[in-house]
Each structure stands twice: as C-alpha cells, then as structure tokens.
mmCIF file of C-alpha atoms and ligand atoms in Angstrom:
data_model
loop_
_atom_site.group_PDB
_atom_site.id
_atom_site.type_symbol
_atom_site.label_atom_id
_atom_site.label_comp_id
_atom_site.label_asym_id
_atom_site.label_seq_id
_atom_site.Cartn_x
_atom_site.Cartn_y
_atom_site.Cartn_z
ATOM 1 C CA UNK A 75 55.908 140.130 169.387
ATOM 2 C CA UNK A 76 57.608 143.430 168.720
ATOM 3 C CA UNK A 77 59.898 144.637 165.991
ATOM 4 C CA UNK A 78 62.257 146.264 168.482
ATOM 5 C CA UNK A 79 65.912 145.490 167.737
ATOM 6 C CA UNK A 80 64.961 143.768 164.489
ATOM 7 C CA UNK A 81 66.298 144.605 161.055
ATOM 8 C CA UNK A 82 63.360 145.716 158.956
ATOM 9 C CA UNK A 83 63.697 144.448 155.372
ATOM 10 C CA UNK A 84 63.821 147.404 153.019
ATOM 11 C CA UNK A 85 61.692 145.674 150.389
ATOM 12 C CA UNK A 86 58.991 143.129 151.215
ATOM 13 C CA UNK A 87 57.155 141.434 148.348
ATOM 14 C CA UNK A 88 53.932 139.517 148.952
ATOM 15 C CA UNK A 89 52.075 136.818 147.031
ATOM 16 C CA UNK A 90 48.647 137.334 148.507
ATOM 17 C CA UNK A 91 47.191 133.903 147.999
ATOM 18 C CA UNK A 92 44.229 132.070 149.536
ATOM 19 C CA UNK A 93 41.247 134.354 148.973
ATOM 20 C CA UNK A 94 39.387 131.505 147.253
ATOM 21 C CA UNK A 95 40.118 129.004 150.025
ATOM 22 C CA UNK A 96 39.093 131.541 152.652
ATOM 23 C CA UNK A 97 35.710 131.951 150.919
ATOM 24 C CA UNK A 98 35.297 128.201 150.410
ATOM 25 C CA UNK A 99 35.800 127.565 154.115
ATOM 26 C CA UNK A 100 32.882 129.897 154.761
ATOM 27 C CA UNK A 101 30.705 128.551 151.957
ATOM 28 C CA UNK A 102 30.562 131.959 150.269
ATOM 29 C CA UNK A 103 31.413 132.999 146.662
ATOM 30 C CA UNK A 104 35.087 133.407 145.689
ATOM 31 C CA UNK A 105 34.403 137.075 144.921
ATOM 32 C CA UNK A 106 33.665 137.614 148.625
ATOM 33 C CA UNK A 107 37.075 136.164 149.397
ATOM 34 C CA UNK A 108 38.670 138.660 147.028
ATOM 35 C CA UNK A 109 36.766 141.503 148.685
ATOM 36 C CA UNK A 110 38.016 140.385 152.101
ATOM 37 C CA UNK A 111 41.507 140.185 150.593
ATOM 38 C CA UNK A 112 41.249 143.795 149.381
ATOM 39 C CA UNK A 113 40.255 144.897 152.878
ATOM 40 C CA UNK A 114 43.284 143.112 154.313
ATOM 41 C CA UNK A 115 45.490 144.756 151.707
ATOM 42 C CA UNK A 116 44.158 148.175 152.611
ATOM 43 C CA UNK A 117 45.068 147.585 156.275
ATOM 44 C CA UNK A 118 48.452 146.073 155.434
ATOM 45 C CA UNK A 119 49.575 149.130 153.444
ATOM 46 C CA UNK A 120 49.346 151.226 156.588
ATOM 47 C CA UNK A 121 50.815 148.498 158.822
ATOM 48 C CA UNK A 122 53.793 147.927 156.486
ATOM 49 C CA UNK A 123 54.429 151.644 156.282
ATOM 50 C CA UNK A 124 54.256 151.999 160.096
ATOM 51 C CA UNK A 125 56.702 149.078 160.439
ATOM 52 C CA UNK A 126 59.288 151.063 158.470
ATOM 53 C CA UNK A 127 59.239 148.958 155.298
ATOM 54 C CA UNK A 128 60.384 151.183 152.402
ATOM 55 C CA UNK A 129 59.030 149.119 149.488
ATOM 56 C CA UNK A 130 55.983 146.859 149.699
ATOM 57 C CA UNK A 131 55.157 144.984 146.490
ATOM 58 C CA UNK A 132 51.990 142.918 146.212
ATOM 59 C CA UNK A 133 50.910 140.496 143.532
ATOM 60 C CA UNK A 134 47.331 141.444 142.771
ATOM 61 C CA UNK A 135 46.724 139.792 139.398
ATOM 62 C CA UNK A 136 49.017 137.601 137.334
ATOM 63 C CA UNK A 137 49.255 137.211 133.564
ATOM 64 C CA UNK A 138 47.869 133.698 134.178
ATOM 65 C CA UNK A 139 44.869 134.912 136.192
ATOM 66 C CA UNK A 140 43.010 135.883 132.963
ATOM 67 C CA UNK A 141 42.425 132.132 132.538
ATOM 68 C CA UNK A 142 40.041 132.079 135.503
ATOM 69 C CA UNK A 143 36.284 132.124 134.886
ATOM 70 C CA UNK A 144 34.837 135.234 133.258
ATOM 71 C CA UNK A 145 32.764 135.748 136.363
ATOM 72 C CA UNK A 146 35.783 135.761 138.671
ATOM 73 C CA UNK A 147 37.886 138.004 136.391
ATOM 74 C CA UNK A 148 34.924 140.405 136.155
ATOM 75 C CA UNK A 149 34.574 140.492 139.940
ATOM 76 C CA UNK A 150 38.289 141.222 140.323
ATOM 77 C CA UNK A 151 38.089 144.096 137.817
ATOM 78 C CA UNK A 152 35.183 145.615 139.767
ATOM 79 C CA UNK A 153 37.223 145.353 142.960
ATOM 80 C CA UNK A 154 40.172 147.100 141.283
ATOM 81 C CA UNK A 155 37.885 149.973 140.330
ATOM 82 C CA UNK A 156 36.520 150.346 143.845
ATOM 83 C CA UNK A 157 39.748 149.875 145.778
ATOM 84 C CA UNK A 158 41.823 152.115 143.535
ATOM 85 C CA UNK A 159 39.781 155.068 144.726
ATOM 86 C CA UNK A 160 40.084 154.008 148.368
ATOM 87 C CA UNK A 161 43.787 153.403 147.941
ATOM 88 C CA UNK A 162 44.303 156.945 146.724
ATOM 89 C CA UNK A 163 42.936 158.225 150.061
ATOM 90 C CA UNK A 164 45.007 155.795 152.122
ATOM 91 C CA UNK A 165 48.175 156.560 150.179
ATOM 92 C CA UNK A 166 47.664 160.296 150.507
ATOM 93 C CA UNK A 167 46.940 160.063 154.247
ATOM 94 C CA UNK A 168 50.070 157.946 154.848
ATOM 95 C CA UNK A 169 52.519 159.738 152.528
ATOM 96 C CA UNK A 170 52.696 156.535 150.439
ATOM 97 C CA UNK A 171 53.876 156.590 146.825
ATOM 98 C CA UNK A 172 52.118 154.114 144.553
ATOM 99 C CA UNK A 173 53.767 152.410 141.601
ATOM 100 C CA UNK A 174 52.493 149.781 139.243
ATOM 101 C CA UNK A 175 54.379 146.933 137.609
ATOM 102 C CA UNK A 176 52.984 144.681 134.906
ATOM 103 C CA UNK A 177 51.426 145.320 131.520
ATOM 104 C CA UNK A 178 48.502 147.624 132.124
ATOM 105 C CA UNK A 179 47.597 147.859 128.422
ATOM 106 C CA UNK A 180 45.288 144.853 128.677
ATOM 107 C CA UNK A 181 42.939 146.561 131.133
ATOM 108 C CA UNK A 182 39.790 148.561 130.339
ATOM 109 C CA UNK A 183 40.482 152.290 129.676
ATOM 110 C CA UNK A 184 38.895 153.450 132.948
ATOM 111 C CA UNK A 185 41.110 151.093 134.953
ATOM 112 C CA UNK A 186 44.211 152.335 133.098
ATOM 113 C CA UNK A 187 43.184 155.910 133.901
ATOM 114 C CA UNK A 188 42.618 154.972 137.550
ATOM 115 C CA UNK A 189 46.108 153.464 137.755
ATOM 116 C CA UNK A 190 47.677 156.505 136.071
ATOM 117 C CA UNK A 191 45.854 158.910 138.433
ATOM 118 C CA UNK A 192 46.932 156.909 141.461
ATOM 119 C CA UNK A 193 50.574 156.871 140.400
ATOM 120 C CA UNK A 194 50.580 160.507 139.281
ATOM 121 C CA UNK A 195 48.906 161.972 142.357
ATOM 122 C CA UNK A 196 51.162 160.102 144.818
ATOM 123 C CA UNK A 197 54.447 160.450 142.949
ATOM 124 C CA UNK A 198 55.892 163.118 145.282
ATOM 125 C CA UNK A 199 55.058 161.276 148.490
ATOM 126 C CA UNK A 200 58.210 160.482 150.417
ATOM 127 C CA UNK A 201 57.109 157.566 152.631
ATOM 128 C CA UNK A 202 56.788 153.903 151.704
ATOM 129 C CA UNK A 203 56.555 152.927 148.043
ATOM 130 C CA UNK A 204 53.616 150.606 147.515
ATOM 131 C CA UNK A 205 54.056 148.621 144.313
ATOM 132 C CA UNK A 206 51.045 146.873 142.809
ATOM 133 C CA UNK A 207 51.758 144.042 140.389
ATOM 134 C CA UNK A 208 48.779 143.670 138.103
ATOM 135 C CA UNK A 209 48.655 141.782 134.843
ATOM 136 C CA UNK A 210 52.170 141.004 135.990
ATOM 137 C CA UNK A 211 54.226 137.979 135.012
ATOM 138 C CA UNK A 212 57.970 137.704 135.541
ATOM 139 C CA UNK A 213 58.514 136.152 132.122
ATOM 140 C CA UNK A 214 56.337 138.744 130.421
ATOM 141 C CA UNK A 215 58.294 141.505 132.164
ATOM 142 C CA UNK A 216 61.619 140.025 131.019
ATOM 143 C CA UNK A 217 60.388 139.691 127.427
ATOM 144 C CA UNK A 218 59.083 143.271 127.405
ATOM 145 C CA UNK A 219 62.421 144.453 128.812
ATOM 146 C CA UNK A 220 64.305 142.515 126.112
ATOM 147 C CA UNK A 221 62.203 144.187 123.405
ATOM 148 C CA UNK A 222 62.979 147.660 124.782
ATOM 149 C CA UNK A 223 66.659 146.818 125.147
ATOM 150 C CA UNK A 224 66.945 145.504 121.581
ATOM 151 C CA UNK A 225 65.198 148.598 120.260
ATOM 152 C CA UNK A 226 67.559 150.891 122.128
ATOM 153 C CA UNK A 227 70.595 148.980 120.835
ATOM 154 C CA UNK A 228 69.300 149.034 117.277
ATOM 155 C CA UNK A 229 68.781 152.774 117.483
ATOM 156 C CA UNK A 230 72.187 153.511 118.981
ATOM 157 C CA UNK A 231 74.128 150.907 116.994
ATOM 158 C CA UNK A 232 75.989 149.838 120.159
ATOM 159 C CA UNK A 233 77.606 146.397 120.472
ATOM 160 C CA UNK A 234 75.350 143.969 122.363
ATOM 161 C CA UNK A 235 78.449 142.641 124.170
ATOM 162 C CA UNK A 236 78.205 145.725 126.377
ATOM 163 C CA UNK A 237 74.864 144.621 127.908
ATOM 164 C CA UNK A 238 75.342 144.155 131.638
ATOM 165 C CA UNK A 239 72.987 142.792 134.282
ATOM 166 C CA UNK A 240 72.537 146.335 135.580
ATOM 167 C CA UNK A 241 71.622 147.648 132.145
ATOM 168 C CA UNK A 242 69.185 144.807 131.551
ATOM 169 C CA UNK A 243 67.562 145.453 134.933
ATOM 170 C CA UNK A 244 67.112 149.105 134.016
ATOM 171 C CA UNK A 245 64.614 148.005 131.346
ATOM 172 C CA UNK A 246 62.489 145.995 133.780
ATOM 173 C CA UNK A 247 59.310 147.449 135.296
ATOM 174 C CA UNK A 248 61.171 147.525 138.611
ATOM 175 C CA UNK A 249 64.009 149.697 137.229
ATOM 176 C CA UNK A 250 64.116 152.117 140.153
ATOM 177 C CA UNK A 251 63.094 149.641 142.858
ATOM 178 C CA UNK A 252 65.675 147.624 144.850
ATOM 179 C CA UNK A 253 65.367 143.809 144.761
ATOM 180 C CA UNK A 254 63.117 142.300 147.459
ATOM 181 C CA UNK A 255 64.863 141.273 150.678
ATOM 182 C CA UNK A 256 61.929 139.132 151.765
ATOM 183 C CA UNK A 257 59.077 137.515 149.883
ATOM 184 C CA UNK A 258 56.053 136.337 151.840
ATOM 185 C CA UNK A 259 53.612 133.858 150.334
ATOM 186 C CA UNK A 260 50.362 133.209 152.182
ATOM 187 C CA UNK A 261 48.331 129.972 152.021
ATOM 188 C CA UNK A 262 51.182 127.517 151.963
ATOM 189 C CA UNK A 263 52.012 127.058 148.263
ATOM 190 C CA UNK A 264 55.751 126.578 147.685
ATOM 191 C CA UNK A 265 56.202 128.269 144.319
ATOM 192 C CA UNK A 266 56.896 131.668 142.797
ATOM 193 C CA UNK A 267 53.953 131.624 140.357
ATOM 194 C CA UNK A 268 55.849 133.803 137.861
ATOM 195 C CA UNK A 269 56.432 136.585 140.414
ATOM 196 C CA UNK A 270 59.574 138.760 140.332
ATOM 197 C CA UNK A 271 61.678 136.016 138.726
ATOM 198 C CA UNK A 272 64.679 138.220 137.980
ATOM 199 C CA UNK A 273 64.449 140.255 141.182
ATOM 200 C CA UNK A 274 64.190 137.255 143.537
ATOM 201 C CA UNK A 275 67.594 135.814 142.610
ATOM 202 C CA UNK A 276 68.680 136.158 146.243
ATOM 203 C CA UNK A 277 65.606 137.273 148.180
ATOM 204 C CA UNK A 278 64.561 135.262 151.226
ATOM 205 C CA UNK A 279 61.328 133.279 150.985
ATOM 206 C CA UNK A 280 58.835 132.937 153.809
ATOM 207 C CA UNK A 281 55.689 130.848 153.383
ATOM 208 C CA UNK A 282 52.856 130.803 155.888
ATOM 209 C CA UNK A 283 49.683 128.702 155.941
ATOM 210 C CA UNK A 284 47.718 131.795 156.955
ATOM 211 C CA UNK A 285 45.166 132.640 154.237
ATOM 212 C CA UNK A 286 45.574 136.176 152.887
ATOM 213 C CA UNK A 287 42.272 137.594 154.238
ATOM 214 C CA UNK A 288 43.435 136.512 157.735
ATOM 215 C CA UNK A 289 46.882 138.110 157.363
ATOM 216 C CA UNK A 290 47.605 140.889 159.855
ATOM 217 C CA UNK A 291 50.267 142.805 161.794
ATOM 218 C CA UNK A 292 51.226 139.764 163.908
ATOM 219 C CA UNK A 293 51.707 137.630 160.794
ATOM 220 C CA UNK A 294 53.933 140.314 159.258
ATOM 221 C CA UNK A 295 55.948 140.493 162.466
ATOM 222 C CA UNK A 296 56.398 136.698 162.432
ATOM 223 C CA UNK A 297 57.730 136.905 158.869
ATOM 224 C CA UNK A 298 60.154 139.694 159.797
ATOM 225 C CA UNK A 299 61.312 137.743 162.875
ATOM 226 C CA UNK A 300 61.978 134.678 160.697
ATOM 227 C CA UNK A 301 63.881 136.879 158.243
ATOM 228 C CA UNK A 302 66.061 138.165 161.091
ATOM 229 C CA UNK A 303 67.106 134.585 161.889
ATOM 230 C CA UNK A 304 68.277 133.889 158.339
ATOM 231 C CA UNK A 305 71.899 133.941 157.417
ATOM 232 C CA UNK A 306 71.907 135.828 154.181
ATOM 233 C CA UNK A 307 74.405 135.448 151.408
ATOM 234 C CA UNK A 308 74.656 137.807 148.453
ATOM 235 C CA UNK A 309 72.996 141.176 148.335
ATOM 236 C CA UNK A 310 71.635 140.999 151.863
ATOM 237 C CA UNK A 311 71.629 143.649 154.518
ATOM 238 C CA UNK A 312 70.971 141.397 157.545
HETATM 239 C C1 IPE B 448 44.730 135.116 145.460
HETATM 240 O O1 IPE B 448 43.739 134.253 145.897
HETATM 241 C C2 IPE B 448 44.172 136.299 144.720
HETATM 242 C C3 IPE B 448 44.390 136.270 143.281
HETATM 243 C C4 IPE B 448 45.094 135.397 142.631
HETATM 244 C C5 IPE B 448 43.729 137.316 142.490
HETATM 245 P P1 IPE B 448 43.268 132.986 145.052
HETATM 246 O O2 IPE B 448 42.036 133.371 144.290
HETATM 247 O O3 IPE B 448 44.360 132.449 144.248
HETATM 248 O O4 IPE B 448 42.877 131.985 146.231
HETATM 249 P P2 IPE B 448 43.006 130.419 146.228
HETATM 250 O O5 IPE B 448 44.415 130.088 145.872
HETATM 251 O O6 IPE B 448 42.032 129.896 145.223
HETATM 252 O O7 IPE B 448 42.661 130.033 147.624
HETATM 253 C C1 IPE B 449 49.538 134.030 142.432
HETATM 254 O O1 IPE B 449 48.499 133.317 142.973
HETATM 255 C C2 IPE B 449 49.024 135.266 141.763
HETATM 256 C C3 IPE B 449 48.507 136.302 142.650
HETATM 257 C C4 IPE B 449 48.540 136.253 143.944
HETATM 258 C C5 IPE B 449 47.939 137.449 141.991
HETATM 259 P P1 IPE B 449 47.752 132.168 142.142
HETATM 260 O O2 IPE B 449 46.776 131.555 143.045
HETATM 261 O O3 IPE B 449 47.225 132.747 140.877
HETATM 262 O O4 IPE B 449 48.945 131.203 141.790
HETATM 263 P P2 IPE B 449 48.924 129.643 141.503
HETATM 264 O O5 IPE B 449 47.894 129.433 140.454
HETATM 265 O O6 IPE B 449 48.562 128.993 142.795
HETATM 266 O O7 IPE B 449 50.303 129.314 141.086
HETATM 267 MG MG1 MG B 450 45.708 130.930 144.514
#
C-alpha cells in the first residue's frame, strides 16, 4: 500500500493498547510488553513524521493507570526515564517538536525534569509535533481547564456568559493543537478510555485488532486508507 494520492490527516491520535496481551501471548512479563511497545513508539515517531502527519498524539499513561499493580507502574516509570532520553535524540534528528499533555505534577521530580528538558530542547523544531499524553485523563483535563477559567474570570470580573467553546478550549492542555482528524486504537477495544474527550467531538475512529507492539508502517497506512474512505461531517478536511 502507498500513501500516494491520499489525504494525510493533519492530526493522528493513538491509543496504544495491547502491550499486556502481546506479552501474555509470549508467556513473558507485562513489563516486557511495555518495553516492546516503547520500541514500536520510537519507530512510529519517525514513520508518522515521514508520512507527513503534522501532529501525532499518543496515550502513554492514563489517570486510571495508577491503579495497576505497583510493580507494573514502577516498570512503566523506569521505561519513561529510559525512553525520554532516547526520544530526545530521535526528535532532534527528525526535527520533531515534543509536547506533553496531562498532569505531570504527580510524577517523580527527575521525570518532570526529563519532560521539561525534552519539551524545552525541541521547542523550535519545525517538523511534526509529537504529543505525549501521560497522567492524562480527558475529564481531569476538563476539570483543570475549568479551574483556570474560573480563576481568570474571577480576576478580571468578566461576565461568565461570555465564555465560548473557543475560549474554554484555550484553557485545555491542547490549547495550541488542532483537534484530531483520526484516532487509532490498537488491540480491538471499542472505547475512548478517557482520551481526548473534548477534542474527539468529530474525529474519526479507527480500531484495529493489531496489538501495539506489532503496529508498523503498513498498519498506519491501512488506517489512513480507511480514513480516506470516510465521508466526514463537521470540521473535516477530507
Ligand atoms: C497499553 O497496554 C499500555 C498502557 C496502558 C500503559 P496495556 O498494558 O493496556 O495492554 P493490555 O490492554 O493489558 O493488553
Ligand atoms: C488506555 O489503555 C490508556 C493508555 C493506552 C495509556 P488502557 O488499557 O489503560 O484502557 P482500558 O483499561 O482498556 O480502558
Ligand atoms: Mg489495555
């Protein structure tokens, strides 16, 4: 398959699911599945950028994922530490700008510093924007936005009747990021799992049974081909 003559969605969001199932199939620990998932992610950043995608947003850790076993959460934190450093090299080599959405305040100080360094040192890159959603939850994001909005209205004394959708959106973590055109979920689950609730009002959904560690260029091309067959309604470019 080739992407020739296809409309490339400007913003692709991904729910990278299935690391655990991938490991289970092989009879290896879940942490090994997450490691394989990180390797796939590393490859997909370059592949998405080469495909001409302008914004690529991946769900790395949800506000609900803290409820997993201490062992699994610990393994994920170690992977963040390791892959953040690798990501800095990949982003720099591919002119990729990294952004983070979610509430980073819950992470250990060294992880927060790693995120800040990654964002800061890639901020002037002009290629694809790679958005990492960690400790992200759509509801949490909306509540945090509401708090900021209320504070700003209290300070300015403006009438709350003037709040528009656009103004509300400007308080979300995704303030300067266009809404996703296409959301891909791997591993077959048919739900949003608290991902980009506001932003996905009209985004197209594509679900594949492919487990995230097995995801690759061909799978991305299949998703983009399916997107090109959709008849979009509001807010679409196809
Ligand atoms: C997705 O894989 C990665 C994260 C949520 C961090 P899962 O760990 O959810 O994999 P499954 O759903 O158990 O297969
Ligand atoms: C969604 O996957 C979160 C991430 C990919 C980080 P989950 O595996 O956590 O979602 P549920 O539990 O199946 O809804
Ligand atoms: Mg899962």
